[in-house]
Short mmCIF file of C-alpha atoms in Angstrom, two decimals:
data_model
loop_
_atom_site.label_atom_id
_atom_site.label_comp_id
_atom_site.label_asym_id
_atom_site.label_seq_id
_atom_site.Cartn_x
_atom_site.Cartn_y
_atom_site.Cartn_z
CA UNK A 1 0.03 -0.06 0.00
CA UNK A 2 2.94 2.33 0.79
CA UNK A 3 4.28 1.70 -2.80
CA UNK A 4 0.83 2.25 -4.25
CA UNK A 5 0.20 5.55 -2.51
CA UNK A 6 3.65 6.91 -3.43
CA UNK A 7 3.29 6.08 -7.04
CA UNK A 8 -0.42 7.07 -7.14
CA UNK A 9 0.63 10.64 -5.99
CA UNK A 10 3.36 10.90 -8.69
CA UNK A 11 0.82 10.31 -11.49
CA UNK A 12 -2.31 12.03 -10.00
CA UNK A 13 -4.26 8.82 -9.50
CA UNK A 14 -4.68 9.70 -5.79
CA UNK A 15 -6.75 12.71 -6.94
CA UNK A 16 -9.21 10.86 -9.12
CA UNK A 17 -9.79 7.64 -7.23
CA UNK A 18 -9.65 6.00 -3.76
CA UNK A 19 -7.01 3.60 -2.99
CA UNK A 20 -8.24 0.11 -4.05
CA UNK A 21 -8.22 -3.02 -1.95
CA UNK A 22 -4.73 -4.52 -2.56
CA UNK A 23 -4.79 -8.35 -2.22
CA UNK A 24 -2.41 -11.24 -2.46
CA UNK A 25 -3.99 -14.42 -3.85
CA UNK A 26 -2.95 -17.37 -5.81
CA UNK A 27 -2.76 -17.14 -9.60
CA UNK A 28 -4.73 -20.35 -9.80
CA UNK A 29 -4.14 -22.01 -13.14
CA UNK A 30 -3.66 -18.74 -15.03
CA UNK A 31 -0.36 -17.13 -16.15
CA UNK A 32 -1.02 -13.64 -14.70
CA UNK A 33 1.28 -12.15 -12.19
CA UNK A 34 -1.53 -9.83 -10.95
CA UNK A 35 -4.84 -8.27 -11.99
CA UNK A 36 -7.10 -5.30 -11.55
CA UNK A 37 -10.84 -6.01 -11.15
CA UNK A 38 -13.42 -3.34 -10.46
CA UNK A 39 -16.25 -3.51 -7.90
CA UNK A 40 -14.99 -6.58 -6.01
CA UNK A 41 -15.28 -5.40 -2.37
CA UNK A 42 -18.10 -3.79 -0.40
CA UNK A 43 -17.24 -1.30 2.37
CA UNK A 44 -20.47 -0.28 4.23
CA UNK A 45 -22.29 1.67 1.34
CA UNK A 46 -19.33 1.84 -1.04
CA UNK A 47 -18.08 -0.71 -3.62
CA UNK A 48 -14.38 -0.93 -3.94
CA UNK A 49 -11.99 -2.05 -6.71
CA UNK A 50 -9.17 -4.59 -6.26
CA UNK A 51 -5.59 -4.86 -7.35
CA UNK A 52 -4.07 -8.39 -6.81
CA UNK A 53 -0.55 -9.45 -6.71
CA UNK A 54 -0.20 -13.22 -7.25
CA UNK A 55 1.25 -14.97 -4.28
CA UNK A 56 3.53 -17.12 -6.53
CA UNK A 57 5.40 -13.92 -7.62
CA UNK A 58 5.95 -12.21 -4.32
CA UNK A 59 9.57 -13.20 -4.29
CA UNK A 60 10.28 -11.46 -7.51
CA UNK A 61 11.91 -8.02 -7.76
CA UNK A 62 9.43 -7.04 -10.53
CA UNK A 63 6.69 -6.95 -7.85
CA UNK A 64 6.64 -3.14 -8.24
CA UNK A 65 6.30 -3.47 -11.97
CA UNK A 66 3.32 -5.84 -11.51
CA UNK A 67 1.76 -3.24 -9.12
CA UNK A 68 2.37 -0.35 -11.61
CA UNK A 69 0.96 -2.42 -14.50
CA UNK A 70 -2.24 -3.01 -12.50
CA UNK A 71 -2.43 0.64 -11.50
CA UNK A 72 -2.42 1.58 -15.11
CA UNK A 73 -5.41 -0.61 -15.65
CA UNK A 74 -7.10 1.01 -12.57
CA UNK A 75 -6.36 4.55 -13.85
CA UNK A 76 -7.89 3.85 -17.24
CA UNK A 77 -10.95 2.22 -15.60
CA UNK A 78 -11.55 5.26 -13.48
CA UNK A 79 -11.75 7.50 -16.48
CA UNK A 80 -13.77 4.93 -18.55
CA UNK A 81 -11.11 3.92 -21.00
CA UNK A 82 -11.24 0.30 -22.02
CA UNK A 83 -7.66 -0.77 -22.31
CA UNK A 84 -7.95 -4.61 -22.17
CA UNK A 85 -10.29 -7.19 -23.73
CA UNK A 86 -11.93 -9.91 -21.65
CA UNK A 87 -9.46 -12.36 -23.18
CA UNK A 88 -6.39 -10.26 -21.89
CA UNK A 89 -5.56 -8.43 -25.13
CA UNK A 90 -3.93 -5.01 -24.03
CA UNK A 91 -4.55 -2.37 -26.61
CA UNK A 92 -2.76 0.84 -27.54
CA UNK A 93 -4.70 2.78 -24.93
CA UNK A 94 -3.13 0.56 -22.28
CA UNK A 95 0.32 1.03 -23.79
CA UNK A 96 -0.16 4.91 -23.90
CA UNK A 97 -1.08 5.17 -20.24
CA UNK A 98 1.71 2.66 -19.27
CA UNK A 99 4.30 4.73 -20.99
CA UNK A 100 3.06 7.86 -19.15
CA UNK A 101 3.79 5.85 -15.92
CA UNK A 102 7.25 5.07 -17.04
CA UNK A 103 6.82 1.48 -18.01
CA UNK A 104 8.47 0.21 -21.10
CA UNK A 105 5.79 -1.66 -23.13
CA UNK A 106 6.28 -4.46 -25.72
CA UNK A 107 3.78 -6.29 -27.72
CA UNK A 108 3.35 -9.95 -26.96
CA UNK A 109 1.53 -11.89 -29.68
CA UNK A 110 -2.13 -12.60 -28.92
CA UNK A 111 -2.06 -10.52 -25.62
CA UNK A 112 -1.16 -7.23 -27.26
CA UNK A 113 0.80 -4.60 -25.41
CA UNK A 114 1.12 -6.53 -22.15
CA UNK A 115 4.84 -7.07 -21.60
CA UNK A 116 5.97 -4.38 -19.37
CA UNK A 117 9.13 -3.45 -17.31
CA UNK A 118 10.25 -0.50 -15.42
CA UNK A 119 11.82 2.34 -17.44
CA UNK A 120 14.62 4.64 -16.21
CA UNK A 121 12.22 7.49 -15.11
CA UNK A 122 9.96 5.19 -13.08
CA UNK A 123 13.05 3.43 -11.59
CA UNK A 124 14.15 6.73 -10.20
CA UNK A 125 10.71 7.10 -8.54
CA UNK A 126 10.82 3.60 -7.16
CA UNK A 127 14.26 4.02 -5.87
CA UNK A 128 13.06 6.97 -3.82
CA UNK A 129 10.52 4.55 -2.11
CA UNK A 130 13.39 2.41 -0.70
CA UNK A 131 11.43 -0.78 -1.22
CA UNK A 132 12.62 -3.46 1.21
CA UNK A 133 12.44 -6.55 -0.94
CA UNK A 134 13.34 -8.77 1.96
CA UNK A 135 9.71 -8.48 3.13
CA UNK A 136 8.84 -10.46 -0.04
CA UNK A 137 10.89 -13.57 0.86
CA UNK A 138 7.74 -15.59 1.59
CA UNK A 139 5.85 -16.72 -1.40
CA UNK A 140 3.57 -19.45 -2.61
CA UNK A 141 5.21 -22.34 -4.33
CA UNK A 142 4.48 -22.66 -7.98
CA UNK A 143 2.93 -26.10 -8.56
CA UNK A 144 4.45 -27.96 -11.46
CA UNK A 145 1.64 -29.07 -13.80
CA UNK A 146 1.10 -32.73 -14.07
CA UNK A 147 -0.05 -34.38 -17.27
CA UNK A 148 -1.62 -37.70 -17.48
CA UNK A 149 0.29 -40.28 -19.55
CA UNK A 150 -0.90 -40.53 -23.19
CA UNK A 151 -3.26 -43.39 -24.15
CA UNK A 152 -2.25 -42.87 -27.76
CA UNK A 153 0.00 -45.37 -29.44
CA UNK A 154 1.73 -45.17 -32.75
CA UNK A 155 1.33 -48.06 -35.19
CA UNK A 156 3.14 -48.23 -38.42
CA UNK A 157 3.64 -50.51 -41.36
CA UNK A 158 5.12 -50.11 -44.79
CA UNK A 159 2.35 -47.98 -46.18
CA UNK A 160 1.15 -45.72 -43.30
CA UNK A 161 1.45 -44.55 -39.71
CA UNK A 162 -1.63 -44.64 -37.46
CA UNK A 163 -2.18 -43.33 -33.94
CA UNK A 164 -4.99 -44.49 -31.86
CA UNK A 165 -5.93 -45.16 -28.22
CA UNK A 166 -6.97 -48.76 -28.69
CA UNK A 167 -5.11 -51.84 -29.92
CA UNK A 168 -5.01 -51.93 -33.66
CA UNK A 169 -5.55 -55.02 -35.68
CA UNK A 170 -4.67 -54.65 -39.32
CA UNK A 171 -4.70 -57.18 -42.10
#
């Protein structure tokens, strides 16, 4: 929250939106390192937005980059700019705001402008915060995916190759 508040002041986000609920949860089966989601929490009469950092990435020094990436989504959402499709494609509106924040943005295939890293100007801001990365030594273990053994078998003769999940009898 301290990192969020400092960066929000630098880019005027604190003047247009309340601090969202910042959570740490598992990424589940997805590949995301974090996410922004609007209207996820209720506080008395108010509904609050959420920025999540995935627990599996807490040990990473790019945790600040993940937070800023999601802050960009939050900023755009507050001013009604759609910057990302429901399938995770980050459009040019995301790229433009992210660059304003000092992120270096690269295109990544089907996900659009989603690859970000901290640029030199943003690094100077982050350095002033004096983030103690030692507090992020505890993190959730990334489970290695398990795959069931295949039932498919390869059968071949002089004329062809056949793959099937049952025994093949050929004449």
